[in-house]
PDB file of C-alpha atoms in Angstrom:
ATOM      1  CA  MET A  72      17.571   0.221  17.684  1.00  0.00           C
ATOM      2  CA  ASP A  73      16.301  -2.007  20.620  1.00  0.00           C
ATOM      3  CA  ALA A  74      14.101  -4.901  20.090  1.00  0.00           C
ATOM      4  CA  PRO A  75      10.473  -3.944  19.696  1.00  0.00           C
ATOM      5  CA  VAL A  76       7.726  -4.195  22.315  1.00  0.00           C
ATOM      6  CA  MET A  77       5.169  -6.818  21.096  1.00  0.00           C
ATOM      7  CA  LEU A  78       1.553  -5.975  21.850  1.00  0.00           C
ATOM      8  CA  LEU A  79      -0.714  -9.108  21.553  1.00  0.00           C
ATOM      9  CA  ASP A  80      -4.433  -8.668  20.583  1.00  0.00           C
ATOM     10  CA  SER A  81      -5.122 -11.509  22.898  1.00  0.00           C
ATOM     11  CA  ALA A  82      -8.598 -12.350  21.939  1.00  0.00           C
ATOM     12  CA  SER A  83      -7.618 -12.366  18.330  1.00  0.00           C
ATOM     13  CA  LEU A  84      -5.128 -15.122  19.079  1.00  0.00           C
ATOM     14  CA  TRP A  85      -7.165 -17.316  21.315  1.00  0.00           C
ATOM     15  CA  PHE A  86     -10.223 -17.239  19.057  1.00  0.00           C
ATOM     16  CA  ARG A  87      -8.057 -18.319  16.280  1.00  0.00           C
ATOM     17  CA  ALA A  88      -6.650 -21.000  18.451  1.00  0.00           C
ATOM     18  CA  PHE A  89     -10.080 -22.216  19.498  1.00  0.00           C
ATOM     19  CA  TYR A  90     -11.320 -22.467  16.002  1.00  0.00           C
ATOM     20  CA  GLY A  91      -8.054 -23.698  14.542  1.00  0.00           C
ATOM     21  CA  VAL A  92      -6.959 -26.388  16.858  1.00  0.00           C
ATOM     22  CA  PRO A  93      -8.970 -29.563  17.223  1.00  0.00           C
ATOM     23  CA  ALA A  94     -11.422 -29.532  20.088  1.00  0.00           C
ATOM     24  CA  SER A  95     -10.417 -33.164  20.867  1.00  0.00           C
ATOM     25  CA  LEU A  96      -7.459 -31.846  22.797  1.00  0.00           C
ATOM     26  CA  THR A  97      -8.443 -32.075  26.484  1.00  0.00           C
ATOM     27  CA  ALA A  98      -7.062 -32.288  29.984  1.00  0.00           C
ATOM     28  CA  GLU A  99      -7.385 -35.572  31.795  1.00  0.00           C
ATOM     29  CA  ASP A 100     -10.765 -34.382  33.268  1.00  0.00           C
ATOM     30  CA  GLY A 101     -12.121 -33.731  29.671  1.00  0.00           C
ATOM     31  CA  THR A 102     -11.804 -29.992  29.727  1.00  0.00           C
ATOM     32  CA  PRO A 103     -11.048 -28.722  26.291  1.00  0.00           C
ATOM     33  CA  VAL A 104      -7.658 -27.099  26.100  1.00  0.00           C
ATOM     34  CA  ASN A 105      -7.327 -26.564  22.306  1.00  0.00           C
ATOM     35  CA  ALA A 106      -7.369 -22.729  22.716  1.00  0.00           C
ATOM     36  CA  ALA A 107      -4.873 -22.711  25.523  1.00  0.00           C
ATOM     37  CA  ARG A 108      -2.533 -24.994  23.741  1.00  0.00           C
ATOM     38  CA  GLY A 109      -2.798 -23.122  20.491  1.00  0.00           C
ATOM     39  CA  PHE A 110      -2.420 -19.674  22.111  1.00  0.00           C
ATOM     40  CA  CYS A 111       0.871 -20.803  23.818  1.00  0.00           C
ATOM     41  CA  ASP A 112       2.219 -22.178  20.607  1.00  0.00           C
ATOM     42  CA  MET A 113       1.352 -19.056  18.796  1.00  0.00           C
ATOM     43  CA  VAL A 114       2.989 -16.790  21.188  1.00  0.00           C
ATOM     44  CA  ALA A 115       6.120 -19.023  21.326  1.00  0.00           C
ATOM     45  CA  ARG A 116       6.302 -18.936  17.533  1.00  0.00           C
ATOM     46  CA  LEU A 117       5.855 -15.123  17.403  1.00  0.00           C
ATOM     47  CA  VAL A 118       8.531 -14.590  20.018  1.00  0.00           C
ATOM     48  CA  ARG A 119      10.952 -16.879  18.250  1.00  0.00           C
ATOM     49  CA  GLU A 120      10.397 -15.197  14.822  1.00  0.00           C
ATOM     50  CA  ARG A 121      10.035 -11.570  15.738  1.00  0.00           C
ATOM     51  CA  GLN A 122      12.386 -11.543  18.795  1.00  0.00           C
ATOM     52  CA  PRO A 123      10.719  -8.799  20.832  1.00  0.00           C
ATOM     53  CA  GLY A 124      12.308  -7.120  23.797  1.00  0.00           C
ATOM     54  CA  ALA A 125       9.008  -7.202  25.741  1.00  0.00           C
ATOM     55  CA  VAL A 126       5.510  -8.781  25.342  1.00  0.00           C
ATOM     56  CA  VAL A 127       2.257  -7.454  26.630  1.00  0.00           C
ATOM     57  CA  ALA A 128      -1.028  -9.391  26.310  1.00  0.00           C
ATOM     58  CA  CYS A 129      -3.792  -6.825  25.766  1.00  0.00           C
ATOM     59  CA  LEU A 130      -7.203  -7.655  26.900  1.00  0.00           C
ATOM     60  CA  ASP A 131     -10.899  -6.822  26.130  1.00  0.00           C
ATOM     61  CA  ARG A 132     -12.508  -5.581  29.329  1.00  0.00           C
ATOM     62  CA  ASP A 133     -15.603  -4.755  27.249  1.00  0.00           C
ATOM     63  CA  TRP A 134     -15.790  -6.109  23.626  1.00  0.00           C
ATOM     64  CA  ARG A 135     -18.895  -3.817  22.922  1.00  0.00           C
ATOM     65  CA  PRO A 136     -18.175  -0.661  24.871  1.00  0.00           C
ATOM     66  CA  ALA A 137     -21.040   1.558  25.845  1.00  0.00           C
ATOM     67  CA  PHE A 138     -19.610   4.659  24.327  1.00  0.00           C
ATOM     68  CA  ARG A 139     -19.434   3.050  20.840  1.00  0.00           C
ATOM     69  CA  VAL A 140     -22.928   1.561  21.154  1.00  0.00           C
ATOM     70  CA  ARG A 141     -24.327   5.112  22.164  1.00  0.00           C
ATOM     71  CA  ALA A 142     -22.629   6.495  18.995  1.00  0.00           C
ATOM     72  CA  ILE A 143     -23.894   3.742  16.636  1.00  0.00           C
ATOM     73  CA  PRO A 144     -26.380   1.251  18.295  1.00  0.00           C
ATOM     74  CA  SER A 145     -25.735  -1.343  15.590  1.00  0.00           C
ATOM     75  CA  TYR A 146     -22.200  -1.736  16.475  1.00  0.00           C
ATOM     76  CA  LYS A 147     -21.653  -5.530  16.891  1.00  0.00           C
ATOM     77  CA  ALA A 148     -25.301  -5.878  17.731  1.00  0.00           C
ATOM     78  CA  HIS A 149     -25.666  -8.971  15.673  1.00  0.00           C
ATOM     79  CA  ARG A 150     -23.044 -10.775  17.792  1.00  0.00           C
ATOM     80  CA  VAL A 151     -25.103 -10.515  21.013  1.00  0.00           C
ATOM     81  CA  ASP A 152     -26.423 -14.052  21.716  1.00  0.00           C
ATOM     82  CA  PRO A 153     -27.035 -14.790  25.553  1.00  0.00           C
ATOM     83  CA  SER A 154     -27.276 -18.439  24.888  1.00  0.00           C
ATOM     84  CA  MET A 155     -23.477 -18.551  23.862  1.00  0.00           C
ATOM     85  CA  GLY A 156     -22.243 -16.887  27.092  1.00  0.00           C
ATOM     86  CA  ASP A 157     -21.897 -13.531  28.638  1.00  0.00           C
ATOM     87  CA  PRO A 158     -21.472 -10.937  25.978  1.00  0.00           C
ATOM     88  CA  SER A 159     -19.724  -8.609  28.321  1.00  0.00           C
ATOM     89  CA  SER A 160     -17.078 -11.318  29.119  1.00  0.00           C
ATOM     90  CA  PRO A 161     -13.421 -10.549  28.490  1.00  0.00           C
ATOM     91  CA  VAL A 162     -13.365 -13.401  26.049  1.00  0.00           C
ATOM     92  CA  GLY A 163     -15.844 -11.439  23.739  1.00  0.00           C
ATOM     93  CA  GLY A 164     -14.958 -10.248  20.259  1.00  0.00           C
ATOM     94  CA  ALA A 165     -15.266 -13.454  18.211  1.00  0.00           C
ATOM     95  CA  PRO A 166     -14.324 -12.669  14.617  1.00  0.00           C
ATOM     96  CA  ASP A 167     -17.053 -14.707  13.064  1.00  0.00           C
ATOM     97  CA  ALA A 168     -19.606 -15.683  15.666  1.00  0.00           C
ATOM     98  CA  GLU A 169     -21.739 -14.030  18.259  1.00  0.00           C
ATOM     99  CA  ALA A 170     -20.895 -14.052  21.985  1.00  0.00           C
ATOM    100  CA  ALA A 171     -18.023 -16.319  23.195  1.00  0.00           C
ATOM    101  CA  PRO A 172     -18.737 -20.129  22.994  1.00  0.00           C
ATOM    102  CA  PRO A 173     -18.893 -21.593  26.513  1.00  0.00           C
ATOM    103  CA  GLU A 174     -15.997 -23.887  25.930  1.00  0.00           C
ATOM    104  CA  LEU A 175     -13.664 -20.942  25.450  1.00  0.00           C
ATOM    105  CA  GLY A 176     -14.225 -19.049  28.698  1.00  0.00           C
ATOM    106  CA  PRO A 177     -12.572 -21.525  31.098  1.00  0.00           C
ATOM    107  CA  GLN A 178      -9.619 -21.702  28.727  1.00  0.00           C
ATOM    108  CA  VAL A 179      -9.116 -17.963  28.877  1.00  0.00           C
ATOM    109  CA  GLU A 180      -8.741 -18.230  32.556  1.00  0.00           C
ATOM    110  CA  ILE A 181      -6.087 -20.989  32.054  1.00  0.00           C
ATOM    111  CA  ILE A 182      -4.216 -18.832  29.487  1.00  0.00           C
ATOM    112  CA  LEU A 183      -4.230 -15.839  31.892  1.00  0.00           C
ATOM    113  CA  GLU A 184      -2.846 -18.054  34.665  1.00  0.00           C
ATOM    114  CA  VAL A 185      -0.141 -19.316  32.271  1.00  0.00           C
ATOM    115  CA  LEU A 186       0.795 -15.816  31.294  1.00  0.00           C
ATOM    116  CA  ALA A 187       1.082 -14.676  34.817  1.00  0.00           C
ATOM    117  CA  ALA A 188       3.342 -17.608  35.886  1.00  0.00           C
ATOM    118  CA  ALA A 189       5.485 -17.227  32.786  1.00  0.00           C
ATOM    119  CA  GLY A 190       5.998 -13.477  33.532  1.00  0.00           C
ATOM    120  CA  ILE A 191       4.231 -11.995  30.629  1.00  0.00           C
ATOM    121  CA  PRO A 192       2.041  -8.938  31.818  1.00  0.00           C
ATOM    122  CA  THR A 193      -1.483  -8.235  30.768  1.00  0.00           C
ATOM    123  CA  ALA A 194      -3.052  -4.775  30.184  1.00  0.00           C
ATOM    124  CA  GLY A 195      -6.638  -3.899  30.065  1.00  0.00           C
ATOM    125  CA  ALA A 196      -9.073  -1.002  30.601  1.00  0.00           C
ATOM    126  CA  GLU A 197     -12.534  -1.183  31.999  1.00  0.00           C
ATOM    127  CA  GLY A 198     -15.110  -0.224  29.408  1.00  0.00           C
ATOM    128  CA  TYR A 199     -12.698  -0.534  26.519  1.00  0.00           C
ATOM    129  CA  GLU A 200     -11.666  -3.192  23.906  1.00  0.00           C
ATOM    130  CA  ALA A 201      -8.208  -4.578  23.464  1.00  0.00           C
ATOM    131  CA  ASP A 202      -7.827  -2.298  20.349  1.00  0.00           C
ATOM    132  CA  ASP A 203      -8.004   0.777  22.713  1.00  0.00           C
ATOM    133  CA  VAL A 204      -5.566  -0.748  25.083  1.00  0.00           C
ATOM    134  CA  ILE A 205      -3.202  -1.270  22.184  1.00  0.00           C
ATOM    135  CA  GLY A 206      -3.888   2.242  20.836  1.00  0.00           C
ATOM    136  CA  THR A 207      -3.141   3.797  24.247  1.00  0.00           C
ATOM    137  CA  LEU A 208       0.095   1.767  24.661  1.00  0.00           C
ATOM    138  CA  CYS A 209       1.104   3.009  21.056  1.00  0.00           C
ATOM    139  CA  ALA A 210       0.354   6.456  22.148  1.00  0.00           C
ATOM    140  CA  THR A 211       2.229   6.276  25.473  1.00  0.00           C
ATOM    141  CA  GLU A 212       4.782   3.625  25.497  1.00  0.00           C
ATOM    142  CA  ALA A 213       8.458   4.694  25.524  1.00  0.00           C
ATOM    143  CA  SER A 214      10.060   2.232  23.149  1.00  0.00           C
ATOM    144  CA  ASP A 215      12.275   2.309  19.961  1.00  0.00           C
ATOM    145  CA  ALA A 216       9.615   0.268  18.168  1.00  0.00           C
ATOM    146  CA  ILE A 217       6.233  -1.418  18.590  1.00  0.00           C
ATOM    147  CA  GLU A 218       4.814  -4.458  16.923  1.00  0.00           C
ATOM    148  CA  VAL A 219       0.998  -5.181  17.221  1.00  0.00           C
ATOM    149  CA  VAL A 220       0.022  -8.856  16.659  1.00  0.00           C
ATOM    150  CA  SER A 221      -3.649  -9.127  15.480  1.00  0.00           C
ATOM    151  CA  GLY A 222      -5.914 -10.609  12.861  1.00  0.00           C
ATOM    152  CA  ASP A 223      -8.114  -7.482  12.988  1.00  0.00           C
ATOM    153  CA  ARG A 224      -7.504  -5.121  10.181  1.00  0.00           C
ATOM    154  CA  ASP A 225      -8.964  -2.288  12.092  1.00  0.00           C
ATOM    155  CA  LEU A 226      -5.534  -1.920  13.827  1.00  0.00           C
ATOM    156  CA  LEU A 227      -3.838  -0.922  10.579  1.00  0.00           C
ATOM    157  CA  GLN A 228      -4.876   2.554  11.567  1.00  0.00           C
ATOM    158  CA  LEU A 229      -1.998   2.479  13.991  1.00  0.00           C
ATOM    159  CA  VAL A 230       0.866   2.100  11.546  1.00  0.00           C
ATOM    160  CA  ARG A 231       3.453   4.913  11.572  1.00  0.00           C
ATOM    161  CA  ASP A 232       7.072   5.728  11.335  1.00  0.00           C
ATOM    162  CA  GLU A 233       7.247   8.564  13.857  1.00  0.00           C
ATOM    163  CA  PRO A 234       7.620   9.281  16.726  1.00  0.00           C
ATOM    164  CA  THR A 235       7.843   5.493  17.576  1.00  0.00           C
ATOM    165  CA  PRO A 236       7.560   3.241  14.633  1.00  0.00           C
ATOM    166  CA  VAL A 237       4.487   0.963  14.737  1.00  0.00           C
ATOM    167  CA  ARG A 238       4.062  -2.131  12.632  1.00  0.00           C
ATOM    168  CA  ILE A 239       1.218  -4.621  12.445  1.00  0.00           C
ATOM    169  CA  VAL A 240       1.943  -8.317  12.487  1.00  0.00           C
ATOM    170  CA  TYR A 241      -1.243  -9.300  10.640  1.00  0.00           C
ATOM    171  CA  ILE A 242      -2.263 -12.928  11.303  1.00  0.00           C
ATOM    172  CA  ALA A 243      -5.548 -13.293   9.496  1.00  0.00           C
ATOM    173  CA  ARG A 244      -4.124 -16.132   7.455  1.00  0.00           C
ATOM    174  CA  GLY A 245      -2.517 -17.660  10.463  1.00  0.00           C
ATOM    175  CA  VAL A 246       0.668 -17.030  12.594  1.00  0.00           C
ATOM    176  CA  SER A 247       2.822 -19.095  10.176  1.00  0.00           C
ATOM    177  CA  LYS A 248       1.732 -16.839   7.255  1.00  0.00           C
ATOM    178  CA  TYR A 249       1.706 -13.425   8.976  1.00  0.00           C
ATOM    179  CA  GLU A 250       2.029 -10.214   6.955  1.00  0.00           C
ATOM    180  CA  LEU A 251       4.030  -7.367   8.289  1.00  0.00           C
ATOM    181  CA  TYR A 252       2.405  -3.886   7.659  1.00  0.00           C
ATOM    182  CA  GLY A 253       3.958  -0.487   7.872  1.00  0.00           C
ATOM    183  CA  PRO A 254       2.887   2.807   6.294  1.00  0.00           C
ATOM    184  CA  GLU A 255       4.069   1.857   2.850  1.00  0.00           C
ATOM    185  CA  ASP A 256       2.485  -1.506   2.998  1.00  0.00           C
ATOM    186  CA  VAL A 257      -0.948  -0.081   3.995  1.00  0.00           C
ATOM    187  CA  ALA A 258      -0.773   2.550   1.321  1.00  0.00           C
ATOM    188  CA  ALA A 259       0.111   0.013  -1.344  1.00  0.00           C
ATOM    189  CA  ARG A 260      -2.612  -2.409  -0.294  1.00  0.00           C
ATOM    190  CA  TYR A 261      -5.459   0.080   0.318  1.00  0.00           C
ATOM    191  CA  GLY A 262      -4.594   3.038  -1.915  1.00  0.00           C
ATOM    192  CA  VAL A 263      -4.382   5.643   0.963  1.00  0.00           C
ATOM    193  CA  PRO A 264      -1.590   8.213   1.159  1.00  0.00           C
ATOM    194  CA  VAL A 265       1.534   6.838   2.607  1.00  0.00           C
ATOM    195  CA  ALA A 266       2.307  10.063   4.531  1.00  0.00           C
ATOM    196  CA  ARG A 267      -0.769   9.454   6.653  1.00  0.00           C
ATOM    197  CA  ALA A 268      -1.458   5.852   6.077  1.00  0.00           C
ATOM    198  CA  GLY A 269      -2.838   5.105   9.528  1.00  0.00           C
ATOM    199  CA  ASP A 270      -5.275   7.935   9.646  1.00  0.00           C
ATOM    200  CA  GLY A 271      -6.067   7.299   5.964  1.00  0.00           C
ATOM    201  CA  TYR A 272      -6.883   3.748   6.535  1.00  0.00           C
ATOM    202  CA  ALA A 273      -9.299   4.689   9.498  1.00  0.00           C
ATOM    203  CA  GLU A 274     -10.998   7.249   7.345  1.00  0.00           C
ATOM    204  CA  MET A 275     -11.292   4.834   4.362  1.00  0.00           C
ATOM    205  CA  ALA A 276     -12.834   2.264   6.764  1.00  0.00           C
ATOM    206  CA  MET A 277     -15.383   4.753   8.030  1.00  0.00           C
ATOM    207  CA  LEU A 278     -16.593   5.389   4.431  1.00  0.00           C
ATOM    208  CA  ARG A 279     -16.464   1.777   3.462  1.00  0.00           C
ATOM    209  CA  GLY A 280     -18.161   0.430   6.518  1.00  0.00           C
ATOM    210  CA  ASP A 281     -17.808  -2.941   8.008  1.00  0.00           C
ATOM    211  CA  PRO A 282     -20.815  -5.318   8.111  1.00  0.00           C
ATOM    212  CA  SER A 283     -19.008  -7.700  10.479  1.00  0.00           C
ATOM    213  CA  ASP A 284     -18.954  -4.849  13.107  1.00  0.00           C
ATOM    214  CA  GLY A 285     -22.378  -3.544  12.283  1.00  0.00           C
ATOM    215  CA  LEU A 286     -21.122  -0.451  10.619  1.00  0.00           C
ATOM    216  CA  PRO A 287     -23.067   0.633   7.570  1.00  0.00           C
ATOM    217  CA  GLY A 288     -20.569   3.002   5.915  1.00  0.00           C
ATOM    218  CA  VAL A 289     -21.739   5.282   3.073  1.00  0.00           C
ATOM    219  CA  ALA A 290     -24.074   3.529   0.722  1.00  0.00           C
ATOM    220  CA  GLY A 291     -22.648   3.262  -2.728  1.00  0.00           C
ATOM    221  CA  VAL A 292     -19.111   3.934  -1.564  1.00  0.00           C
ATOM    222  CA  GLY A 293     -16.922   0.865  -1.767  1.00  0.00           C
ATOM    223  CA  GLU A 294     -13.259   0.487  -0.636  1.00  0.00           C
ATOM    224  CA  LYS A 295     -11.649   1.770  -3.773  1.00  0.00           C
ATOM    225  CA  THR A 296     -13.794   4.913  -4.069  1.00  0.00           C
ATOM    226  CA  ALA A 297     -13.334   5.589  -0.309  1.00  0.00           C
ATOM    227  CA  ALA A 298      -9.572   5.409  -0.711  1.00  0.00           C
ATOM    228  CA  GLN A 299      -9.735   7.788  -3.646  1.00  0.00           C
ATOM    229  CA  VAL A 300     -11.822  10.303  -1.737  1.00  0.00           C
ATOM    230  CA  VAL A 301      -9.589  10.091   1.417  1.00  0.00           C
ATOM    231  CA  SER A 302      -6.505  10.571  -0.866  1.00  0.00           C
ATOM    232  CA  LYS A 303      -7.721  13.956  -1.966  1.00  0.00           C
ATOM    233  CA  PHE A 304      -7.900  15.489   1.556  1.00  0.00           C
ATOM    234  CA  GLY A 305      -5.415  16.087   4.411  1.00  0.00           C
ATOM    235  CA  SER A 306      -7.839  15.198   7.272  1.00  0.00           C
ATOM    236  CA  TRP A 307     -11.167  13.810   8.070  1.00  0.00           C
ATOM    237  CA  ASP A 308     -12.471  17.270   9.060  1.00  0.00           C
ATOM    238  CA  GLU A 309     -11.301  18.731   5.740  1.00  0.00           C
ATOM    239  CA  MET A 310     -13.185  15.946   3.821  1.00  0.00           C
ATOM    240  CA  ILE A 311     -16.373  16.473   5.783  1.00  0.00           C
ATOM    241  CA  ASN A 312     -16.194  20.136   5.157  1.00  0.00           C
ATOM    242  CA  ALA A 313     -16.023  19.460   1.429  1.00  0.00           C
ATOM    243  CA  VAL A 314     -19.434  17.680   1.727  1.00  0.00           C
ATOM    244  CA  LEU A 315     -20.930  20.994   2.846  1.00  0.00           C
ATOM    245  CA  ASP A 316     -18.880  23.186   0.528  1.00  0.00           C
ATOM    246  CA  ARG A 317     -20.137  22.571  -3.001  1.00  0.00           C
ATOM    247  CA  SER A 318     -17.376  24.725  -4.467  1.00  0.00           C
ATOM    248  CA  ASP A 319     -14.762  22.263  -3.426  1.00  0.00           C
ATOM    249  CA  ASP A 320     -14.096  20.377  -6.650  1.00  0.00           C
ATOM    250  CA  ARG A 321     -12.030  17.733  -4.995  1.00  0.00           C
ATOM    251  CA  MET A 322     -15.278  15.868  -4.279  1.00  0.00           C
ATOM    252  CA  SER A 323     -17.561  14.896  -7.066  1.00  0.00           C
ATOM    253  CA  SER A 324     -21.194  15.741  -6.966  1.00  0.00           C
ATOM    254  CA  ALA A 325     -22.169  12.047  -6.826  1.00  0.00           C
ATOM    255  CA  VAL A 326     -19.924  11.224  -3.878  1.00  0.00           C
ATOM    256  CA  ARG A 327     -21.087  14.443  -2.112  1.00  0.00           C
ATOM    257  CA  ALA A 328     -24.658  13.428  -2.447  1.00  0.00           C
ATOM    258  CA  LYS A 329     -23.975   9.929  -1.029  1.00  0.00           C
ATOM    259  CA  MET A 330     -22.114  11.307   1.850  1.00  0.00           C
ATOM    260  CA  ALA A 331     -24.634  13.929   2.603  1.00  0.00           C
ATOM    261  CA  LYS A 332     -27.223  11.198   2.995  1.00  0.00           C
ATOM    262  CA  ALA A 333     -25.007   9.483   5.419  1.00  0.00           C
ATOM    263  CA  GLY A 334     -24.364  12.693   7.382  1.00  0.00           C
ATOM    264  CA  GLU A 335     -25.492  11.352  10.799  1.00  0.00           C
ATOM    265  CA  TYR A 336     -23.406   8.270  10.523  1.00  0.00           C
ATOM    266  CA  LEU A 337     -20.325  10.252   9.405  1.00  0.00           C
ATOM    267  CA  VAL A 338     -20.547  12.480  12.522  1.00  0.00           C
ATOM    268  CA  LYS A 339     -20.484   9.515  14.791  1.00  0.00           C
ATOM    269  CA  ALA A 340     -18.180   7.062  12.959  1.00  0.00           C
ATOM    270  CA  PRO A 341     -14.881   8.478  14.229  1.00  0.00           C
ATOM    271  CA  GLU A 342     -15.789   7.753  17.842  1.00  0.00           C
ATOM    272  CA  VAL A 343     -16.481   4.079  16.847  1.00  0.00           C
ATOM    273  CA  VAL A 344     -13.727   3.399  14.281  1.00  0.00           C
ATOM    274  CA  ARG A 345     -10.787   5.179  15.878  1.00  0.00           C
ATOM    275  CA  VAL A 346      -9.015   3.456  18.679  1.00  0.00           C
ATOM    276  CA  ALA A 347      -8.824   5.381  21.957  1.00  0.00           C
ATOM    277  CA  PRO A 348      -5.387   6.816  22.730  1.00  0.00           C
ATOM    278  CA  ASP A 349      -6.135   7.343  26.418  1.00  0.00           C
ATOM    279  CA  ALA A 350      -7.823   4.387  27.977  1.00  0.00           C
ATOM    280  CA  PRO A 351      -7.365   4.059  31.744  1.00  0.00           C
ATOM    281  CA  LEU A 352      -5.040   0.999  31.704  1.00  0.00           C
ATOM    282  CA  ASP A 353      -4.840  -1.496  34.542  1.00  0.00           C
ATOM    283  CA  TRP A 354      -1.978  -3.993  34.650  1.00  0.00           C
ATOM    284  CA  THR A 355      -1.436  -7.582  35.880  1.00  0.00           C
ATOM    285  CA  GLY A 356       2.257  -8.558  36.303  1.00  0.00           C
ATOM    286  CA  GLU A 357       5.313  -6.523  36.119  1.00  0.00           C
ATOM    287  CA  ARG A 358       6.069  -4.344  33.148  1.00  0.00           C
ATOM    288  CA  ARG A 359       9.655  -5.256  32.168  1.00  0.00           C
ATOM    289  CA  THR A 360      11.791  -6.818  29.464  1.00  0.00           C
ATOM    290  CA  LEU A 361      11.187 -10.208  28.025  1.00  0.00           C
ATOM    291  CA  PRO A 362      11.117 -12.823  30.960  1.00  0.00           C
ATOM    292  CA  HIS A 363      13.978 -15.144  30.283  1.00  0.00           C
ATOM    293  CA  ALA A 364      12.753 -17.398  33.109  1.00  0.00           C
ATOM    294  CA  PRO A 365       9.174 -17.887  34.495  1.00  0.00           C
ATOM    295  CA  VAL A 366       8.360 -15.817  37.476  1.00  0.00           C
ATOM    296  CA  ASP A 367       6.709 -18.792  39.128  1.00  0.00           C
ATOM    297  CA  THR A 368       8.201 -22.049  37.835  1.00  0.00           C
ATOM    298  CA  ASP A 369       6.288 -24.290  40.296  1.00  0.00           C
ATOM    299  CA  LYS A 370       2.925 -22.694  39.254  1.00  0.00           C
ATOM    300  CA  LEU A 371       3.717 -22.925  35.646  1.00  0.00           C
ATOM    301  CA  THR A 372       4.642 -26.625  35.921  1.00  0.00           C
ATOM    302  CA  GLU A 373       1.576 -27.395  37.882  1.00  0.00           C
ATOM    303  CA  LEU A 374      -0.670 -25.625  35.232  1.00  0.00           C
ATOM    304  CA  ALA A 375       1.107 -27.484  32.411  1.00  0.00           C
ATOM    305  CA  GLU A 376       0.640 -30.871  34.016  1.00  0.00           C
ATOM    306  CA  ARG A 377      -3.003 -30.153  35.164  1.00  0.00           C
ATOM    307  CA  TRP A 378      -4.268 -28.936  31.783  1.00  0.00           C
ATOM    308  CA  ASN A 379      -2.133 -31.240  29.431  1.00  0.00           C
ATOM    309  CA  LEU A 380      -0.133 -28.270  28.197  1.00  0.00           C
ATOM    310  CA  THR A 381       3.416 -29.417  28.950  1.00  0.00           C
ATOM    311  CA  GLY A 382       4.714 -29.479  25.329  1.00  0.00           C
ATOM    312  CA  SER A 383       3.186 -26.004  24.524  1.00  0.00           C
ATOM    313  CA  VAL A 384       4.382 -24.354  27.783  1.00  0.00           C
ATOM    314  CA  ASP A 385       7.857 -25.853  27.244  1.00  0.00           C
ATOM    315  CA  ARG A 386       7.978 -24.301  23.861  1.00  0.00           C
ATOM    316  CA  LEU A 387       6.779 -20.984  25.258  1.00  0.00           C
ATOM    317  CA  VAL A 388       9.451 -21.017  27.927  1.00  0.00           C
ATOM    318  CA  ALA A 389      12.129 -21.924  25.423  1.00  0.00           C
ATOM    319  CA  ALA A 390      11.129 -19.099  23.091  1.00  0.00           C
ATOM    320  CA  LEU A 391      11.255 -16.585  26.013  1.00  0.00           C
ATOM    321  CA  LYS A 392      14.702 -17.900  26.855  1.00  0.00           C
ATOM    322  CA  GLY A 393      15.815 -17.578  23.250  1.00  0.00           C
ATOM    323  CA  GLU A 394      16.533 -21.370  23.096  1.00  0.00           C
ATOM    324  CA  GLU A 395      15.578 -23.842  20.461  1.00  0.00           C
ATOM    325  CA  ALA A 396      12.116 -25.381  20.687  1.00  0.00           C
ATOM    326  CA  PRO A 397      12.136 -28.755  22.451  1.00  0.00           C
TER     327      PRO A 397
END
């Protein structure tokens, strides 16, 4: 089997770097570079440890897409705070905050310049989140295997063994403590059927809801009950039909009543929770195998010196070359 393609949920990484690396790290002009430095070091470590055959940095072109808001207006509504920056910015999607903090935006531009000079391509899609970019690449990428790096558990819905194995490198506890999830791991952790662990996780998440994303779920149905319900059915449609069919004894009357009350939400939830498999991707940089040398060494050196990133950039380049970290 060839080395996997690694898909980075880029905002997940740079937000964790921003909040996890001291803000006292700055360039000579005082510009904060904590997120940029932390991002480079995270990617370097991931490349060294996971040894991918290619890396793609996936971007949010819209962290709160209109099609999801139309379906469920509360989707991420609590995160919109104009005082913290442009909520439509590609840096959007903060895990525990509203719109992106102003100190992060300029660093994202630095990160994108570093990626371009290093030879790591980026992919995005107008009107879509990075999750959808990743979902589309998982649906279309011709590869022996795919590894998705994210601290967002929503992407656990992508795990599968066929046709192309997809694993999630889950970094919620940090890159150094990542957890690798495949279908068996998702099934064991969340109680969904291993045979359809990805779909089962998404369906469980719809029932459970997610307050951090403004998704109400079904009142009175927690994660454990949601997983038990999902496990009794072969698909979302089959489960929804059981809400209407009182003769279907796979669903208890109590759960049926709760789901019936949430009927409008359940009709719209799939459009919000499931990642798009067909986002119209746009690319920056050349899609190719892992760059073993920067595509623009002079530019990369200039960026590293200007933004006080020399150590982090050197570690990233060494990782891409398969060399020991300096």
